[in-house]
Short mmCIF file of C-alpha atoms in Angstrom, two decimals:
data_model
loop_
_atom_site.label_atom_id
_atom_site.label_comp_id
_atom_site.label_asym_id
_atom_site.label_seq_id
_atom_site.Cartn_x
_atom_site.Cartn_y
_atom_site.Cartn_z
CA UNK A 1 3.52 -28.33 -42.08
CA UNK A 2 2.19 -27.21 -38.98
CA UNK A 3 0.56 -23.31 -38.00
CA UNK A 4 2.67 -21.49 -35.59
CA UNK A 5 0.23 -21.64 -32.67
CA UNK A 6 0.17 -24.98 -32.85
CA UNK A 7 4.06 -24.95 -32.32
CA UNK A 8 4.66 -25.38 -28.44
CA UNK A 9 8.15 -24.14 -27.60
CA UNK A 10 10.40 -25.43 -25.26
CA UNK A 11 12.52 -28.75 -25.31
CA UNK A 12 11.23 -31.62 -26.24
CA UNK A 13 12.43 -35.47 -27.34
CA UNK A 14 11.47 -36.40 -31.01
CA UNK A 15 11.56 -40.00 -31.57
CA UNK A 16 13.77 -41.17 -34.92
CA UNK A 17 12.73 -42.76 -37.95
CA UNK A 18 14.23 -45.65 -39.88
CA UNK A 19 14.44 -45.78 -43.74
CA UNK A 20 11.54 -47.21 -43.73
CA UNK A 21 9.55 -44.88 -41.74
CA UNK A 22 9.25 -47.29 -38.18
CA UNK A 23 10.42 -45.59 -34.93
CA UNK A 24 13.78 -46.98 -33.99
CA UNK A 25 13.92 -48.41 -30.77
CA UNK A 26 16.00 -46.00 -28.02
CA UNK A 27 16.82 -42.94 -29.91
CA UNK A 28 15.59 -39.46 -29.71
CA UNK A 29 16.73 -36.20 -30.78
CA UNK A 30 16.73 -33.47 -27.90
CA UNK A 31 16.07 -29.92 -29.02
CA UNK A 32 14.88 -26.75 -27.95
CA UNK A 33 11.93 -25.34 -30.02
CA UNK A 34 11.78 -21.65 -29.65
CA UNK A 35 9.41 -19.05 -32.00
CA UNK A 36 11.35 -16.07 -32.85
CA UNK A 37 12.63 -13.50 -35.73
CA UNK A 38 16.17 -13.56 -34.39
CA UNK A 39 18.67 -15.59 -35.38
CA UNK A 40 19.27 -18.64 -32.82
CA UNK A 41 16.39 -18.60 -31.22
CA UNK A 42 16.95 -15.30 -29.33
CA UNK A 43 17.98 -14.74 -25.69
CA UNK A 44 15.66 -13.49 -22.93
CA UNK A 45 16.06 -10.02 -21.50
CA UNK A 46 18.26 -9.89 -18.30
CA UNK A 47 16.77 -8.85 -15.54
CA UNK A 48 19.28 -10.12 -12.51
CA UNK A 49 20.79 -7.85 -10.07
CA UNK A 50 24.03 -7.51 -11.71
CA UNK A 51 22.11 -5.67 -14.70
CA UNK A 52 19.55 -3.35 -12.59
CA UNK A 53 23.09 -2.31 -10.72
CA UNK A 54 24.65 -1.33 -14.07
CA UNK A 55 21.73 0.10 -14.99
CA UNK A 56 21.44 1.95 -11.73
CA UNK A 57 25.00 2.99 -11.66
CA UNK A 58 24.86 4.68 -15.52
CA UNK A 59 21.42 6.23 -14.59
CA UNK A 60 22.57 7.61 -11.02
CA UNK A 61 25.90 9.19 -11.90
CA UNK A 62 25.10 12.22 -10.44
CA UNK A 63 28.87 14.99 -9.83
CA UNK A 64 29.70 16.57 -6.73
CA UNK A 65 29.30 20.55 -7.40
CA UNK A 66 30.91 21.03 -4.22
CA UNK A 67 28.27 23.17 -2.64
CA UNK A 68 25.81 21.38 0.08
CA UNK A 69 22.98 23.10 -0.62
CA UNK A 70 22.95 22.35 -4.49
CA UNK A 71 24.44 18.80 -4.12
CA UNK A 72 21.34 18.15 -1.26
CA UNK A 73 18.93 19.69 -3.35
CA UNK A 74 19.70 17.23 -6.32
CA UNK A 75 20.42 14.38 -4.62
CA UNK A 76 16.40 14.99 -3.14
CA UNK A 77 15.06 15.65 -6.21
CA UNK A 78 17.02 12.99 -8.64
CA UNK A 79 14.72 9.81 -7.49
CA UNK A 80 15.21 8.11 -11.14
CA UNK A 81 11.10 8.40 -11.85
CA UNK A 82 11.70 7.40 -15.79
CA UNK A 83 14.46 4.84 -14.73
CA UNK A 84 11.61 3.09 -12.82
CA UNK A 85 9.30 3.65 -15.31
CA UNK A 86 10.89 2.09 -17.79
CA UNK A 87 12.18 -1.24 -16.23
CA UNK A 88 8.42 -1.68 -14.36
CA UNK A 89 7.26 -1.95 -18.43
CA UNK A 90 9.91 -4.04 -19.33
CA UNK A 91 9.18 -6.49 -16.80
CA UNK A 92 5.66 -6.32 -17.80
CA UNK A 93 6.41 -7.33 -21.61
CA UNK A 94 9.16 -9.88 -20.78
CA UNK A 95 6.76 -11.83 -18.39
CA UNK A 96 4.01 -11.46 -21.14
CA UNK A 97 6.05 -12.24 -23.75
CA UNK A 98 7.60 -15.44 -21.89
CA UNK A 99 3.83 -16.23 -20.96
CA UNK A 100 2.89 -16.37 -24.53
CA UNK A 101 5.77 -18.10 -25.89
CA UNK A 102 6.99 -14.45 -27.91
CA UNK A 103 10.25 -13.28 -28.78
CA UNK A 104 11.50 -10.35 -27.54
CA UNK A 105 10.76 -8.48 -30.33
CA UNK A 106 6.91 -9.53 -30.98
CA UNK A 107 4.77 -6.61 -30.96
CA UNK A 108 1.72 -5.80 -29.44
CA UNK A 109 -0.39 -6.84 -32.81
CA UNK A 110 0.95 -10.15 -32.82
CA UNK A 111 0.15 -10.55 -29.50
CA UNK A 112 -3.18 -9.82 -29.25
CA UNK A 113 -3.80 -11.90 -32.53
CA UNK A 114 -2.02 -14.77 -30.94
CA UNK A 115 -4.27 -14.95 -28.25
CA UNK A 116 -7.12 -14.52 -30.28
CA UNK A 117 -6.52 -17.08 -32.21
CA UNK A 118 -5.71 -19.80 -29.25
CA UNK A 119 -9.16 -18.43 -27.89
CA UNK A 120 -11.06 -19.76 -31.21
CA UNK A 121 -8.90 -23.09 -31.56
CA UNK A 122 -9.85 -23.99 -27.78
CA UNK A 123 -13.28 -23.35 -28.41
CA UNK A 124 -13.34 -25.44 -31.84
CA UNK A 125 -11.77 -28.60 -29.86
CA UNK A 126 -15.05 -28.79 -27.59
CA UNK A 127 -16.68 -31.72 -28.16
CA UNK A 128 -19.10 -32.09 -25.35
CA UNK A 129 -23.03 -30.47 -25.65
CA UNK A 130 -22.25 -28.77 -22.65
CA UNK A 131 -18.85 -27.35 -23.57
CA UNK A 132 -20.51 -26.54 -27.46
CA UNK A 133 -23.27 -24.31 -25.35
CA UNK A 134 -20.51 -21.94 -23.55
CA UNK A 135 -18.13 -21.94 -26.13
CA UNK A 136 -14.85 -19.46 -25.53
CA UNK A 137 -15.68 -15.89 -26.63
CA UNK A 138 -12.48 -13.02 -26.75
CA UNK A 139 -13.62 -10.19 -26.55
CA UNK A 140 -11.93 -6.39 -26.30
CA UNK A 141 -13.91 -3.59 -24.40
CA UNK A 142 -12.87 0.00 -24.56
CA UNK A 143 -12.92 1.22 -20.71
CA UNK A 144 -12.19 5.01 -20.62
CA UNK A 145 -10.27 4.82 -24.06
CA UNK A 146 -8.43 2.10 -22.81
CA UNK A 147 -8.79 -1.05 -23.75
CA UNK A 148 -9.76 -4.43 -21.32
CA UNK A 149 -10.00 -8.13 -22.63
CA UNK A 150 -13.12 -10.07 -21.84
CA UNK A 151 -12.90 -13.89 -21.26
CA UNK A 152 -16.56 -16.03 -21.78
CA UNK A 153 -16.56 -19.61 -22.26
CA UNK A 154 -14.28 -21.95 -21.22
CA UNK A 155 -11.03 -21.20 -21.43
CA UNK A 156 -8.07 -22.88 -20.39
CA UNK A 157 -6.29 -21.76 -17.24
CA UNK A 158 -2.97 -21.20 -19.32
CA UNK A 159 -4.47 -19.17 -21.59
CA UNK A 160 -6.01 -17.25 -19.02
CA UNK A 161 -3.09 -16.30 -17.23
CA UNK A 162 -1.74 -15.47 -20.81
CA UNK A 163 -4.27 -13.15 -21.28
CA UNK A 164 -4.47 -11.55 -17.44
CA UNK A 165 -0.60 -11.01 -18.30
CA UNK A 166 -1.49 -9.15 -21.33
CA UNK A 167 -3.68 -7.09 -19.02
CA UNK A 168 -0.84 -6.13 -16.43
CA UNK A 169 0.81 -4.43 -19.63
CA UNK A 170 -2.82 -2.40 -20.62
CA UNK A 171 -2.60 -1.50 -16.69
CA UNK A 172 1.02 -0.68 -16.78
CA UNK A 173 0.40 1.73 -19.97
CA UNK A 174 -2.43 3.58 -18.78
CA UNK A 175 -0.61 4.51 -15.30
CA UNK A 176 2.08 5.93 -17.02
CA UNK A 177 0.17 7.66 -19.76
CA UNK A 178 -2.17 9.16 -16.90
CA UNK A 179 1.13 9.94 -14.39
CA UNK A 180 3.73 10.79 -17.27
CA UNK A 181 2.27 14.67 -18.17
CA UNK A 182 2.50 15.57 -14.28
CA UNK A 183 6.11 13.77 -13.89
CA UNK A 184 7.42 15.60 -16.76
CA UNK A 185 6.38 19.16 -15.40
CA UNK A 186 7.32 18.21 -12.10
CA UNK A 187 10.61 17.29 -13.70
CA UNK A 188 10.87 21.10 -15.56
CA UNK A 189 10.25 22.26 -12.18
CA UNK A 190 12.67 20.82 -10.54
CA UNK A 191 15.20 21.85 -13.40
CA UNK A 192 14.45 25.28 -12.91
CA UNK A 193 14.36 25.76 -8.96
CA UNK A 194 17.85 24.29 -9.04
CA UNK A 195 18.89 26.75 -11.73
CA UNK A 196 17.51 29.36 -9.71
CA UNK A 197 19.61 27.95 -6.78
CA UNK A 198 22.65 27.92 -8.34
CA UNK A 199 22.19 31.65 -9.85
CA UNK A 200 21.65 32.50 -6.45
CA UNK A 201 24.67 30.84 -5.08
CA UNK A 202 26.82 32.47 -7.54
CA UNK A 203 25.74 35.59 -7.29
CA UNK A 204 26.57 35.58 -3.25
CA UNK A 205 28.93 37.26 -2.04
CA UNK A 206 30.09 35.16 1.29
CA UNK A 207 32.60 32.59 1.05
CA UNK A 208 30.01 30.07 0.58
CA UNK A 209 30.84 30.73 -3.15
CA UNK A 210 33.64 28.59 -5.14
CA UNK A 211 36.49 30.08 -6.81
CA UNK A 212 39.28 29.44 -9.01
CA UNK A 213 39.03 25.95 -10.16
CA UNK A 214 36.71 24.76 -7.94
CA UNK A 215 34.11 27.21 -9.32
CA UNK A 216 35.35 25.72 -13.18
CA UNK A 217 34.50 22.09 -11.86
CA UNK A 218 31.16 23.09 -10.27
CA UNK A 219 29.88 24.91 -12.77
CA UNK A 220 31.24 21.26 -15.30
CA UNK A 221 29.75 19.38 -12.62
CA UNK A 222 26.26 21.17 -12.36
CA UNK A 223 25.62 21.27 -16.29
CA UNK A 224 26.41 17.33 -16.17
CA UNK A 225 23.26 17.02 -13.31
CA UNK A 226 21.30 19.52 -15.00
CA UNK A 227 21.44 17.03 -18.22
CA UNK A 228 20.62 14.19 -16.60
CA UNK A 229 17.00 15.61 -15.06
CA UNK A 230 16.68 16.54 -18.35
CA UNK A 231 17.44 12.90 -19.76
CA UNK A 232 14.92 11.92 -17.07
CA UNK A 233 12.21 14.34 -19.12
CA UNK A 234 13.31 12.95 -22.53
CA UNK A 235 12.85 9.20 -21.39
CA UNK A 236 9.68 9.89 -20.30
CA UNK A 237 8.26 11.57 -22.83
CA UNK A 238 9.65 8.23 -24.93
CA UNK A 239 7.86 5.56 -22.42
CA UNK A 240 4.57 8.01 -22.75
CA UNK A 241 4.66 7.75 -26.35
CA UNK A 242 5.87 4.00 -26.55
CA UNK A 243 2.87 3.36 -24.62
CA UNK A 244 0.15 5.38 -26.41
CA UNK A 245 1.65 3.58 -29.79
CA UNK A 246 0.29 0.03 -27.69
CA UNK A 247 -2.70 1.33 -26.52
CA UNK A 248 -3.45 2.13 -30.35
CA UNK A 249 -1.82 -1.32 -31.88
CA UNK A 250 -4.10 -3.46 -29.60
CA UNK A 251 -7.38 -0.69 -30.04
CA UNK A 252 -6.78 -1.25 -34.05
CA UNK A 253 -6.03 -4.78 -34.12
CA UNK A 254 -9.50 -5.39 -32.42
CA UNK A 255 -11.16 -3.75 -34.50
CA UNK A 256 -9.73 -5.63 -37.25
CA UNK A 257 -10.13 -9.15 -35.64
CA UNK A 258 -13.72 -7.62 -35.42
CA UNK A 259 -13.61 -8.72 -31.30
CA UNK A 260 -14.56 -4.96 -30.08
CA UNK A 261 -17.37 -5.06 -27.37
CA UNK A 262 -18.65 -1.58 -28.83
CA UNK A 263 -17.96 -1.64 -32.75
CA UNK A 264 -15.57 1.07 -34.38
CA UNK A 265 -18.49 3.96 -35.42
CA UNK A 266 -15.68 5.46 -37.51
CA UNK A 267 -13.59 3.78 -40.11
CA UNK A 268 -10.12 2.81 -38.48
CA UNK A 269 -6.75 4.07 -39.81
CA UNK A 270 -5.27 0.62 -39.88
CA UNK A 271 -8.28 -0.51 -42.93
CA UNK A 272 -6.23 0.93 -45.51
CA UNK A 273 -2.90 -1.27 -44.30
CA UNK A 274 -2.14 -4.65 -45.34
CA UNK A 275 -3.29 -7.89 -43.60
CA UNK A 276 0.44 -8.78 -43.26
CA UNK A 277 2.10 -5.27 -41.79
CA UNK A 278 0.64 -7.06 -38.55
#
């Protein structure tokens, strides 16, 4: 039996036995070793340019009202802010995940104890006096209620850039929960000017105005635009509170892997859990 961080994934040859336990000359088994709760090993998010184009294309679908001054006004203020949002953090938590050997659906607990506990074995494999005097330290510091890993010690450079990508995703979450509050009422903003707009436009006069049918498919065409901003302000408000929920995972975790810079002065919420809901 073997601990899972011991596990490296990825293929690898395995030399076979005989009855009697000898390796037999000229065979190996080739696998692929891959740490995962999905059944077959899981698949990697896609992230080629076929996929961001169908993603673009289903995000994008904004209708022709048939009026140039609505149909300008939404193409300038449609610019997809929680579509990029959202595929900037996935990128950040595939590349982390990938970097730590995770399935796509580890969390941000498992994460962090992961690399805590890869910290601790490659400080317990130091043999030298030297290495034994500057041992590897992990440590979590709380930077503006945010939190920031601290490296001490030697650590290896895979590990490092295991843990710097683990920082890209703390960056990634704070800019969006520090930019998502003014994109969302900049969002409602923009939902109401146009609404404005288009009361306006109706309410003229001039030929500028649609009729018949064409007035039936604008007014179809601008509640189908007017829904999609407002999908924009839903999505966001779901990336701002995905990310808050990882800010508190890693903030809790920390303090129960007891690796906070500045101890909790309160007791956490996550004390009362059990050791295995993480």
């Amino acid at each position: 039996m073997y601990a899972v961080e011991c596990v490296k994934v990825g293929y690898r040859h395995f030399t076979l036995l005989d009855i009697n336990g000898e390796p037999m000359l000229n065979s190996t088994l080739f696998v692929h070793v891959a740490v995962t709760n999905k059944r077959g090993g899981g698949k990697p998010k896609k992230r080629g340019v076929s996929v961001r184009r169908k993603y673009s294309k289903i995000q994008t679908g904004i209708k022709q009202i048939g009026i140039k001054r609505l149909d300008d006004a939404f193409k300038a203020k449609f610019n997809c802010c929680s579509s990029s949002l959202h595929k900037i953090m996935q990128n950040e938590l595939t590349q982390w995940q990938e970097s730590c050997g995770l399935g796509p659906a580890a969390t941000m607990r498992q994460g962090l104890r992961l690399l805590h506990s890869r910290v601790l074995a490659a400080s317990n494999t130091s043999s030298n006096a030297a290495d034994l005097a500057y041992q590897s330290q992990f440590l979590i510091d709380i930077d503006e209620g945010f939190p920031r890993i601290e490296l001490e010690g030697n650590v290896p450079d895979i590990l490092r850039k295991s843990c710097q990508s683990f920082e890209k995703v703390i960056a990634q979450c704070r800019r969006i929960i520090e930019r998502s509050d003014a994109l969302i009422c900049k969002v409602e903003e923009q939902c109401k000017r146009i609404n404005d707009c288009y009361q306006e436009v109706c309410n003229d006069e001039n030929d500028v105005r649609p009729k018949g049918q064409q007035a039936t498919r604008a007014s179809e065409n601008f509640a189908w635009n007017c829904r999609l901003l407002k999908s924009q302000t839903e999505t966001m408000e779901k990336i701002l509170e995905e990310c808050r929920e990882y800010i508190k995972q890693i903030t809790n975790t920390a303090c129960l892997l007891n690796v906070l810079k500045i101890q909790c002065q309160q007791p956490c919420q996550h004390r009362t859990q059990q050791t295995n809901n993480i």
